[in-house]
XYZ file of C-alpha atoms in Angstrom:
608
model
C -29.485 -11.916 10.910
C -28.870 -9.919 14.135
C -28.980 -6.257 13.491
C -26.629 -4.414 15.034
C -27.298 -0.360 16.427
C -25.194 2.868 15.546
C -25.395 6.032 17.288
C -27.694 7.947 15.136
C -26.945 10.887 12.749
C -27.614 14.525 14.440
C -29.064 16.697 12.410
C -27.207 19.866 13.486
C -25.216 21.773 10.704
C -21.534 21.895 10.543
C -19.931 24.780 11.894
C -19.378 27.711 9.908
C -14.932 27.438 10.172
C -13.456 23.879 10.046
C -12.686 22.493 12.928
C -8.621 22.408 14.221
C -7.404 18.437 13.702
C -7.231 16.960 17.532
C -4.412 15.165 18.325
C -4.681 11.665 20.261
C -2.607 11.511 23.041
C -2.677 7.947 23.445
C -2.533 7.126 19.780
C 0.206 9.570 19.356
C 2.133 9.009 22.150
C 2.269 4.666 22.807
C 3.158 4.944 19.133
C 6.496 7.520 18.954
C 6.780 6.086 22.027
C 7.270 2.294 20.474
C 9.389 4.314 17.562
C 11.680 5.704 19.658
C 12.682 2.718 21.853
C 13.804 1.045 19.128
C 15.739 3.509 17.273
C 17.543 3.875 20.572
C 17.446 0.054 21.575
C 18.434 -0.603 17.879
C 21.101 2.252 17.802
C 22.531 1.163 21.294
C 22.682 -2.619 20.793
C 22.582 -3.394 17.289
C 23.506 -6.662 17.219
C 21.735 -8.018 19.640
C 18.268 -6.487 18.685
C 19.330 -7.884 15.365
C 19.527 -11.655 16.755
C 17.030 -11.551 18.365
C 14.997 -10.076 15.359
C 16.380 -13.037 13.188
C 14.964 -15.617 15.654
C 11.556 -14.599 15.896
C 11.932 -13.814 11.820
C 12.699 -18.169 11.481
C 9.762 -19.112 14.216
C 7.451 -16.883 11.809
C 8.338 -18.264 8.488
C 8.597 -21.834 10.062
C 5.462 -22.084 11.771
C 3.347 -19.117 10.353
C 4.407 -18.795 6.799
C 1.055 -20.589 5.632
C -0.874 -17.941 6.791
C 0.657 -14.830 4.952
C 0.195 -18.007 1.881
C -3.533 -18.278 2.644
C -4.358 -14.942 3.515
C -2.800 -12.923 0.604
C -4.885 -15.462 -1.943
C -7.902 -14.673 0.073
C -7.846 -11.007 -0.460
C -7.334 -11.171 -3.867
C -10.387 -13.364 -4.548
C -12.471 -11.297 -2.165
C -11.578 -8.339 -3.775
C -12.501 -9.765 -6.927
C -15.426 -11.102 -5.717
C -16.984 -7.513 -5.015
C -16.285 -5.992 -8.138
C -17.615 -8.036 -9.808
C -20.729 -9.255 -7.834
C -23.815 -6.667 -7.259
C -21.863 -4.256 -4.775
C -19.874 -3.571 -7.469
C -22.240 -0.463 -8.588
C -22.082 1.100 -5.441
C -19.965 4.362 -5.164
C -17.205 5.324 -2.370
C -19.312 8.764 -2.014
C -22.961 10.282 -1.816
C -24.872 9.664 -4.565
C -24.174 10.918 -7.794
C -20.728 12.543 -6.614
C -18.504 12.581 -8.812
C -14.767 11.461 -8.650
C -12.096 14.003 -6.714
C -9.255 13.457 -8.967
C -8.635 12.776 -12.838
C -7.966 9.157 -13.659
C -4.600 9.648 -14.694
C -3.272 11.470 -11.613
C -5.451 8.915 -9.669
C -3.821 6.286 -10.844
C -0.361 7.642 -10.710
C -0.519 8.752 -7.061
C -1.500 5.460 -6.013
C 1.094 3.978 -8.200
C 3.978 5.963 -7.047
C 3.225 5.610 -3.647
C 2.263 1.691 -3.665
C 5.200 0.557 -5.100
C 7.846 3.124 -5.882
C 11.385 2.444 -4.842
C 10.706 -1.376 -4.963
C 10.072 -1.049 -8.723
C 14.123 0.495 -9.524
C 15.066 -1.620 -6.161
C 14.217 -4.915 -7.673
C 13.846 -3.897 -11.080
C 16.309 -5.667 -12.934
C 17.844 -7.588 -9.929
C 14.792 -9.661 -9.081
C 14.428 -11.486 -12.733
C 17.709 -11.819 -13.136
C 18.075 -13.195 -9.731
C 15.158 -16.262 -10.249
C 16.802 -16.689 -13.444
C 19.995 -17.494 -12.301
C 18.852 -19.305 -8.992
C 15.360 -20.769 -10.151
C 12.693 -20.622 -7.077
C 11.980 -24.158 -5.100
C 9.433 -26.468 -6.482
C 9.750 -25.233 -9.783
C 11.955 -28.288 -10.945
C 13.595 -25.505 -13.416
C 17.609 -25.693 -14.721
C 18.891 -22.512 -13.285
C 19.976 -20.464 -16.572
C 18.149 -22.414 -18.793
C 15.896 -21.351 -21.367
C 12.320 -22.307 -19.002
C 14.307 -20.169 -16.417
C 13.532 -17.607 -18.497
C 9.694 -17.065 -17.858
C 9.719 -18.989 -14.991
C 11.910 -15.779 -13.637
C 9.186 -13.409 -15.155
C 6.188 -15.548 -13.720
C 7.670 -15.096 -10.269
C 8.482 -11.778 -10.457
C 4.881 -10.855 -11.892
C 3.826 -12.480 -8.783
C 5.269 -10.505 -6.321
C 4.238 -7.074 -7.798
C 0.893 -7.666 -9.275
C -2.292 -8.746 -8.215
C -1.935 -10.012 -4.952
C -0.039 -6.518 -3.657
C -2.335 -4.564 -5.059
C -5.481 -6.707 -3.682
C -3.398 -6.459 0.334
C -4.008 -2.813 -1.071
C -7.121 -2.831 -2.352
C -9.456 -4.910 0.184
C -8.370 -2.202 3.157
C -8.806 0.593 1.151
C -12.274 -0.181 0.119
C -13.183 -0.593 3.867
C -11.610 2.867 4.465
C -13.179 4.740 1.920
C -16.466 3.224 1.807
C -16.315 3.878 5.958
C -15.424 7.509 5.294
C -17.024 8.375 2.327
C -20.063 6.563 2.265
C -21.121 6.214 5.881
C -19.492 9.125 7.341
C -17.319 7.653 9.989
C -13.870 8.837 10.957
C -10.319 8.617 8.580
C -8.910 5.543 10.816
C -8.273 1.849 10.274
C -10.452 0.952 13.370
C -13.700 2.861 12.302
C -14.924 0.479 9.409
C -15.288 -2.041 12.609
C -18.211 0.174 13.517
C -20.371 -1.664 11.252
C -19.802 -5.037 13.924
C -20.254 -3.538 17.106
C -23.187 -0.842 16.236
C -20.956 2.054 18.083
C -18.247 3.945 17.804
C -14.450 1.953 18.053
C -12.286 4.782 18.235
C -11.996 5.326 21.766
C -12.174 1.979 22.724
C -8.549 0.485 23.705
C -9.086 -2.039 21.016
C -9.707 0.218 18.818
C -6.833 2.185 20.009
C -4.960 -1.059 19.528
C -5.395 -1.128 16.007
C -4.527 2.481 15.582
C -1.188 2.042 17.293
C -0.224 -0.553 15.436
C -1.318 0.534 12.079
C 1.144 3.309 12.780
C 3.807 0.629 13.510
C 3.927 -1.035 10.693
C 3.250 1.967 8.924
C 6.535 3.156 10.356
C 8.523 -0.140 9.681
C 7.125 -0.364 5.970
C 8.212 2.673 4.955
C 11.375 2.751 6.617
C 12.442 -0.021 4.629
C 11.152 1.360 1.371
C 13.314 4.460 2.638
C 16.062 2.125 3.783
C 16.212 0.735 -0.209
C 16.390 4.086 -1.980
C 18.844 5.019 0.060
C 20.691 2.003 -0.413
C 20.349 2.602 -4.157
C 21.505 6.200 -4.258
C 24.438 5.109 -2.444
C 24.695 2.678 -4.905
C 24.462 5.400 -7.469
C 27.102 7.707 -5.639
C 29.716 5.111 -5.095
C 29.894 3.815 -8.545
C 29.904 7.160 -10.215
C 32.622 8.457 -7.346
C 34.193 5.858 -5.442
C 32.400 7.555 -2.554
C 30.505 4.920 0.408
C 31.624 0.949 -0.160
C 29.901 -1.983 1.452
C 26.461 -1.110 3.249
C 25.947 -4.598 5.122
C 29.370 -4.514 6.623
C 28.509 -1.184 8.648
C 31.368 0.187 6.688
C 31.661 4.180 8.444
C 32.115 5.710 5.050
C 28.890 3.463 3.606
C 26.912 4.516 6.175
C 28.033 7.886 6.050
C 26.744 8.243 2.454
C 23.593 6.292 3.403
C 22.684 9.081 6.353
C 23.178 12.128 4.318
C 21.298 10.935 1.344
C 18.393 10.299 4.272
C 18.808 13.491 5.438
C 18.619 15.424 2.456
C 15.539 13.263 0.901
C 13.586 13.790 4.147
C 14.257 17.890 4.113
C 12.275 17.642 0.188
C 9.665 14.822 2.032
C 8.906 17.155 5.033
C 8.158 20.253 2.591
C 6.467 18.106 -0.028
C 4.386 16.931 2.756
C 2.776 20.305 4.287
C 2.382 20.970 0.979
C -0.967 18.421 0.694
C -1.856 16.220 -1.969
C -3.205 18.462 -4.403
C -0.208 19.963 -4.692
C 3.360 18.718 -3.799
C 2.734 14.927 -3.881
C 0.185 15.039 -6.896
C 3.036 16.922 -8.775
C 5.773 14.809 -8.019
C 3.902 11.546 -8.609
C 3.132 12.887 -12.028
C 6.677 13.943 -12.436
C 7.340 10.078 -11.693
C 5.621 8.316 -14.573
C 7.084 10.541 -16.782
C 10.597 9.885 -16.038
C 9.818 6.145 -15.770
C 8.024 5.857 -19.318
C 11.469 7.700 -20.634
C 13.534 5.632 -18.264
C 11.591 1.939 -20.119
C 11.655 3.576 -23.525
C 15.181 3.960 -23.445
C 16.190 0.716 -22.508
C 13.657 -0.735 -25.224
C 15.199 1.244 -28.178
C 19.203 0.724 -27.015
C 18.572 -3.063 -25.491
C 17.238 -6.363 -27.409
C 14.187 -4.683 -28.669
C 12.757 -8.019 -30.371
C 13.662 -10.217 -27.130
C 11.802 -7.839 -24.972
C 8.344 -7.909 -27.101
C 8.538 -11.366 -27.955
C 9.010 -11.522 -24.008
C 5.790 -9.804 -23.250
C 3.260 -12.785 -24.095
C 5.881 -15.490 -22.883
C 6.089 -13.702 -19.210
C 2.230 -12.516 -18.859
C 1.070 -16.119 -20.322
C 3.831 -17.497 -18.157
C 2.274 -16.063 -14.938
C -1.607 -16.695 -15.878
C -0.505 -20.390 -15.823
C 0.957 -20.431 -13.351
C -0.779 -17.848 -11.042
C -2.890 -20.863 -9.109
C 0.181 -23.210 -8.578
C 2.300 -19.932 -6.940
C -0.038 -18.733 -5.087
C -0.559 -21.823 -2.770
C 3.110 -22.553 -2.255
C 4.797 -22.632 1.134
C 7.816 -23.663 2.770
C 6.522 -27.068 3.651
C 9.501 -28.920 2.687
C 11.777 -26.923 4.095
C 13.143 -23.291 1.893
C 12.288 -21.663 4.415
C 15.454 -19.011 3.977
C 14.135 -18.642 -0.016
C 10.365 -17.932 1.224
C 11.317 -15.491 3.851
C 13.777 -13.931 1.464
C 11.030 -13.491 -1.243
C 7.110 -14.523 -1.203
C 6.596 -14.282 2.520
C 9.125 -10.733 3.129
C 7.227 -9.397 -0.206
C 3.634 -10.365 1.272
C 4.839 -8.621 4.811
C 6.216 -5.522 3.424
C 3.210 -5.133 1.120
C 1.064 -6.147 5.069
C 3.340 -3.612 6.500
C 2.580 -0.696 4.205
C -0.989 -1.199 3.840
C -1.841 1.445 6.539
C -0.437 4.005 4.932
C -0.614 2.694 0.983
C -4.194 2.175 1.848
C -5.557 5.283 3.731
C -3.649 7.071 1.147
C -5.161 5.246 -1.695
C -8.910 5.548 0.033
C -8.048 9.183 0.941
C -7.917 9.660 -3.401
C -10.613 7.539 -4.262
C -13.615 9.658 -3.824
C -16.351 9.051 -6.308
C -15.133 6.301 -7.502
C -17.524 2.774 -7.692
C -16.607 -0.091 -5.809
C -16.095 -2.424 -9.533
C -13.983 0.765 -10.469
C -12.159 1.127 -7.824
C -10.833 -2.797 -7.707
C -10.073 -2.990 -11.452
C -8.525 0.398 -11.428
C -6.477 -0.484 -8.099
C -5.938 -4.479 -9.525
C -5.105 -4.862 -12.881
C -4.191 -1.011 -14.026
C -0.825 -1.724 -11.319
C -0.522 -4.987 -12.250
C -0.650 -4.448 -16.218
C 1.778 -1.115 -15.580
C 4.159 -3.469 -13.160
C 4.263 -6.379 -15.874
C 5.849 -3.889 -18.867
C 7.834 -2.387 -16.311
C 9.903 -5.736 -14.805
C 8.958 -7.286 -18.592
C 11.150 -4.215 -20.115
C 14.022 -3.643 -17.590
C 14.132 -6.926 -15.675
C 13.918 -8.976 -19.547
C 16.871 -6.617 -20.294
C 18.361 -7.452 -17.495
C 18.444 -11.596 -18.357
C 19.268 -10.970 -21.405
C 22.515 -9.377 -20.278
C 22.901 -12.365 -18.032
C 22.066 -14.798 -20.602
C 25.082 -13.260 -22.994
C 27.764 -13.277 -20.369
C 26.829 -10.028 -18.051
C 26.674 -12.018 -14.383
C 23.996 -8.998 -13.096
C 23.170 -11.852 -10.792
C 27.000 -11.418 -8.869
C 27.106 -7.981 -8.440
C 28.516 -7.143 -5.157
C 25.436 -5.441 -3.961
C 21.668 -5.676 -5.192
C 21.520 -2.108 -4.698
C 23.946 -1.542 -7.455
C 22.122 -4.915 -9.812
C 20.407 -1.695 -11.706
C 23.779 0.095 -11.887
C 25.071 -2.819 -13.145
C 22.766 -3.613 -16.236
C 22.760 0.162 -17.782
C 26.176 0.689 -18.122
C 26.259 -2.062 -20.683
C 24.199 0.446 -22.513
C 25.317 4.040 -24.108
C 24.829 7.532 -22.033
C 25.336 5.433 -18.491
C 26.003 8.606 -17.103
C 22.895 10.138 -18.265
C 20.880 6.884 -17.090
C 22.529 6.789 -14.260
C 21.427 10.170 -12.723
C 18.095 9.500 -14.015
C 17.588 6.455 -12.015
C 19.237 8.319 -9.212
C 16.480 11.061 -9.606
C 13.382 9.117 -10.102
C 14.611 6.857 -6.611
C 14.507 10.291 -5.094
C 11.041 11.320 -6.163
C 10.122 8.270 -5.059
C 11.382 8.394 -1.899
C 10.142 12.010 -1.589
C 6.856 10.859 -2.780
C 6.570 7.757 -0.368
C 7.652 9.823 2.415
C 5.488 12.548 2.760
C 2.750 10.254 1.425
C 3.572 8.284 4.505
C 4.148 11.212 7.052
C 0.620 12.298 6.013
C -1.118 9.062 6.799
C 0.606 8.928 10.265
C -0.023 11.794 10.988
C -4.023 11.522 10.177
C -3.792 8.140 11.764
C -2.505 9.955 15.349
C -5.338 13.192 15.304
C -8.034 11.250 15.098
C -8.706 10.660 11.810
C -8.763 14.245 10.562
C -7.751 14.676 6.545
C -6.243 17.742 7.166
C -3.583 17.176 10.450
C -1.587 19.692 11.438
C 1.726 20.241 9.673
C 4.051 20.452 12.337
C 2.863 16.504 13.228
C 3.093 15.815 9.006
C 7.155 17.086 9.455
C 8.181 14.810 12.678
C 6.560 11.530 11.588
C 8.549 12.508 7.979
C 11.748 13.200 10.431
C 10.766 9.895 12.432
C 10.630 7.718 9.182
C 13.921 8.847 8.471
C 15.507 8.004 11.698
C 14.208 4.380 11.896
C 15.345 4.201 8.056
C 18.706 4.941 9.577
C 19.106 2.396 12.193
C 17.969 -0.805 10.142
C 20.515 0.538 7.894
C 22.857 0.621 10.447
C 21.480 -3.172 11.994
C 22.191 -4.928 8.884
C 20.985 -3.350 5.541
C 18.913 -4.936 3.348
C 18.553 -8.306 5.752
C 17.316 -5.950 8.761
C 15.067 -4.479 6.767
C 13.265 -7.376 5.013
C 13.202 -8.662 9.208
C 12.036 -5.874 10.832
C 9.180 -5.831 8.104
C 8.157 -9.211 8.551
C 7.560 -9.378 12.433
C 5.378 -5.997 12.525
C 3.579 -6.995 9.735
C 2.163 -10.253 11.147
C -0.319 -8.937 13.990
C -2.130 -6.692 11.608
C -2.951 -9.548 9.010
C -5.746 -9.930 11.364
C -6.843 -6.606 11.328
C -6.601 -6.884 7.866
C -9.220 -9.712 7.692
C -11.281 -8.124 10.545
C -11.569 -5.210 7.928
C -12.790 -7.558 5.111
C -15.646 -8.934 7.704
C -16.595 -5.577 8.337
C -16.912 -3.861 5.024
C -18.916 -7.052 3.914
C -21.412 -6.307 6.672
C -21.721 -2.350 5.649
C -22.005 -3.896 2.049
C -24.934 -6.487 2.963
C -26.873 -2.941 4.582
C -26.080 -0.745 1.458
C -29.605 0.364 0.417
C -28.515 0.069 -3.490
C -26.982 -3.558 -3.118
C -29.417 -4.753 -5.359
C -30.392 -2.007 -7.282
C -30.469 -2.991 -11.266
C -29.434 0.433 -12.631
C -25.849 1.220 -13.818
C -23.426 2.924 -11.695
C -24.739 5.845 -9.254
C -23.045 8.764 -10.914
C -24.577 11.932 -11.784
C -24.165 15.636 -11.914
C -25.366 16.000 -7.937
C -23.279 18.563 -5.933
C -20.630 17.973 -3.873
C -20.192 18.634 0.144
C -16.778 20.417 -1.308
C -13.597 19.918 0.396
C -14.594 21.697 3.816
C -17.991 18.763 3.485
C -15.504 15.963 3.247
C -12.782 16.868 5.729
C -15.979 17.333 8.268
C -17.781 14.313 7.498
C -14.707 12.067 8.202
C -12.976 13.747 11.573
C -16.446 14.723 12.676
C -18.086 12.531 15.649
C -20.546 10.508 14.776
C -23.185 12.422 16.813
C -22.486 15.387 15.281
C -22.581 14.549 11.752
C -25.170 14.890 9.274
C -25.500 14.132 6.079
C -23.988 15.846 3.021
C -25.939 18.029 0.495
C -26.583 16.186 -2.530
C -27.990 12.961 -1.117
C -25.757 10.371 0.003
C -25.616 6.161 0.239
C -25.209 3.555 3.081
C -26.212 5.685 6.162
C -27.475 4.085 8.829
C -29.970 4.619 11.870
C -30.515 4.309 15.276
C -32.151 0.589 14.468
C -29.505 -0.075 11.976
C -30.373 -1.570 8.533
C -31.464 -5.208 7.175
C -30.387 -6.576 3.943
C -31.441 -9.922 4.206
C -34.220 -11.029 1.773
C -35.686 -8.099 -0.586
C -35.605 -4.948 1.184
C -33.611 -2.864 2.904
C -35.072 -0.450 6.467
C -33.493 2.467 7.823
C -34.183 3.077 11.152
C -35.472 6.483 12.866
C -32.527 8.811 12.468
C -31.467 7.251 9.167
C -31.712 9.466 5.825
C -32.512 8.635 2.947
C -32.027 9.781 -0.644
C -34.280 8.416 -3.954
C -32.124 10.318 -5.976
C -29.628 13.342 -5.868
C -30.324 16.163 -3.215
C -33.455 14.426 -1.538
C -33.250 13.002 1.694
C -35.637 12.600 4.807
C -35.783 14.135 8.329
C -36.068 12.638 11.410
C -38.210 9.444 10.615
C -37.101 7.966 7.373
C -39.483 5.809 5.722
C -38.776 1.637 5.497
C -39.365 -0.033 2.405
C -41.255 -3.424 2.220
C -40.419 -5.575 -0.894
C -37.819 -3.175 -2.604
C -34.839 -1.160 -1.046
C -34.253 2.581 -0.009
C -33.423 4.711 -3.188
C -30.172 6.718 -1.105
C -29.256 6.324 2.449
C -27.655 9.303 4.425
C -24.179 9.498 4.783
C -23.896 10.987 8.662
């Protein structure tokens, strides 16, 4: 194959203070640029930016919905593919590193910000909803007994593996670009590996950045645009206080802006805060509340039902995983799909920026078969009891004469359900809470991510940039509210979300590449973990916003680096070129001229 070249590594050591996060003027400002005409286009003229929206929503779903179809399946079999195939062993790090955070908080942070305020969005109203109006091409009795798991199967669908593999395939590219070969923090530098030079300043590469912040910005607004929906909900059943959000109703919207306003004052100061601190906490502060929330409704609701539901829905959606995932609107449904698979697939498209910088930004350490069954089925399994519990309480309230399916708002469908339970009012706030945190959580997640996205990478940005993309989320929250609700949001989401699915799959091309160069590709040992030291924070913030002729590689011995003659894979050995280093274990690595093996493959690699 044709070897592509990389700048090479410099040698010279990173300065003794960290170096202030640049910002990117043209990243930064085409992108708040973009932002800001529509909040004021959208503000201005809402109805007609809303038509408009809806036609170019139908000519997507019409003529393009086969590709979100095709696309999402793909990256759920590639995914799988790599964990289980012999990349799987290699790590997201230096050799021998081990992981930044605990298991637990790793896998609630990425939890709470992958999904959060979809999970008590959609809930109970989403089961209950394909139970009452079965999906197309199921050939189900709506209400009938089949509708039952046929509901769950659907549902399980939409928030388990294929989300979490739009997730999981660009967050792999990220952190294996970052980590492992020392490139920048953005989603254009894992296309270094195809053009042999840096993409960054290039005004594709640009491109990509901009948009990634686009549909960074959309995706979250409508996750924002949800809770806030929700808490309204909340507010106007326990008061009497907001009324009909899609009618533009003044007092509605009045309620829906203040709760924005509020949540984004706790996002903002959450944000500066940093990972480690603010959004760690309140992400484990989520699963706690949620695992009460579940518990709850398990002890009070049909307890037996929702067990004996458990191998009915997770056997229900096994079978019929293949059959779902290869369905499209060819005969027409094209309202259902656009309402459901295809704005689910989008929104999941649209947030994958942020969800997965975020989620590659935590996964230091981690291997590459860890990282896609952690990121895969640990969601997926945690999503299942989640809509299995609530949304099979849910049906069973329908089934006995509760019409969840009617309520006058889906934002209240939740509402709805506990109140046929004792200590509403105590449930009530709770739910109200933990949509908060999430919010909170999502948001400064989010405001983070843009903001690394806009300085050039850097892990560390600068707070003041953290607090106005926060402030920014909030405001485009507020005008798709104010377009339409729920229906502006789910379009909105859909048409930014489109372009990037070919970033998305330019990403997948890319990381393969890096993966086919990966000195320990074929490597029989077990994972490459060990008690080698790591660069530290300072090492890691430095060896992702530093250029890539100014890096070198961190102490400890690293993986995957690559030299000024770039790296072969083909056959049974791997070569490093002249400024490559390389590592046959923890802490050794080579200078200037690394050697090239013949017949075997390079024990390390330097990460630059």
């Amino acid at each position: 194959m044709t070897e592509t070249q990389e700048t090479p590594a410099s040698t010279t050591a990173p300065p003794d203070r960290p170096v202030k996060p640049r910002l990117d003027p043209v990243v930064f400002g085409v992108s708040i640029t973009l932002a800001g005409v529509f909040c004021v286009l959208g503000a201005v003229w809402p109805d007609q930016v809303s038509e408009y929206g809806t036609a170019a929503l139908n000519w997507i779903v019409a003529n393009l919905g086969w590709v979100f179809v095709l696309a999402t399946t793909g990256f759920v079999v590639f995914a799988l593919v790599l964990a289980f195939s012999r990349y799987g062993r290699i790590p997201l790090s230096a050799n021998g590193e081990p992981p930044e955070f605990s298991t637990v908080s790793w896998v609630a942070m990425m939890f709470s910000a992958g999904m959060g305020i979809g999970l008590i969005f959609f809930g109970i109203y989403e089961p209950v909803w394909h139970f009452a109006n079965t999906p197309p091409q199921t050939g189900v009795a709506d209400g009938s007994e089949q509708a039952v798991t046929t509901s769950m199967a659907y549902t399980l669908f939409h928030w388990g593996l294929h989300p979490w593999a739009i997730y999981a395939v660009v967050a792999l590219a990220l952190a294996y670009s970052m980590f492992r070969k020392g490139r920048g923090n953005l989603i254009s530098s894992p296309f270094q590996s195809l053009t042999g030079k840096e993409v960054e300043n290039t005004w594709w590469g640009k491109g990509i950045n901009i948009w990634s912040i686009i549909a960074t910005k959309f995706g979250g607004a409508t996750s924002l645009g949800l809770g806030a929906l929700q808490i309204g909900g909340g507010i106007y059943l326990f008061t009497g206080i907001g009324g009909n959000f899609t009618s533009r109703d003044p007092e509605a919207l009045n309620v829906a802006f203040a709760i924005i306003v509020v949540l984004v004052i706790f996002a903002i100061l959450s944000a500066v805060s940093g990972v480690g601190r603010g959004i760690k906490w309140l992400s484990n502060t989520n699963m706690v509340l949620a695992v009460l929330l579940v518990a709850f409704v398990v002890v009070v609701g049909p307890t037996v039902f929702l067990f004996n539901l458990i191998p009915e829905a997770i056997g229900a959606y096994i079978v019929d995983l293949l059959p779902m995932s290869f369905r499209a609107p060819l005969f027409g449904d094209a309202e259902w799909f656009s309402g459901w698979t295809i704005f689910y697939w989008a929104w999941w498209i649209s947030w994958t920026p942020f969800v997965s910088t975020f989620i590659a930004r935590i996964s230091r350490g981690r291997t590459i078969r860890e990282f896609v069954l952690g990121v895969l089925l640990v969601p997926t399994l945690v999503s299942a009891l989640w809509f299995i519990f609530l949304g099979g309480a849910g049906v069973h309230l329908q089934m006995n004469g509760v019409d969840i399916a009617a309520a006058p708002d889906e934002a209240v469908a939740f509402f709805t359900a506990l109140q046929e339970y004792p200590g509403f009012t105590v449930t009530g706030i709770l739910v109200m809470v933990l949509v908060a945190i999430f919010w909170v959580s999502g948001a400064d997640a989010s405001a983070l991510v843009l903001a690394t996205l806009s300085s050039r990478g850097a892990i560390e940005p600068n707070k003041w940039l953290v607090a106005l993309w926060a402030a920014l989320s909030a405001v485009v929250a507020g005008v798709l509210l104010y377009m339409g609700g729920l229906d502006a949001l789910q379009t909105f989401t859909i048409l930014v979300a489109s372009p990037f699915i070919v970033v998305m799959i330019g990403l997948c091309w890319a990381l393969y590449v890096d993966l086919r160069r990966d000195p320990l590709r074929g490597r029989r040992l077990g994972p490459v973990r060990g008690n080698a030291p790591s660069p530290g924070s300072y090492g890691m913030i430095m060896s992702a916003i530093a250029p890539a002729t100014a890096r070198t590689a961190p102490t400890g011995g690293a993986g995957g680096g690559e030299g000024a003659e770039g790296e072969t894979a083909d056959g049974g050995g791997a070569k490093a070129g002249a400024a490559a280093d390389t590592a046959a274990g923890p802490g050794t690595s080579t200078g200037a001229s690394g050697p090239a093996a013949s017949g075997g493959e390079d024990e390390g690699g330097g990460s630059r």
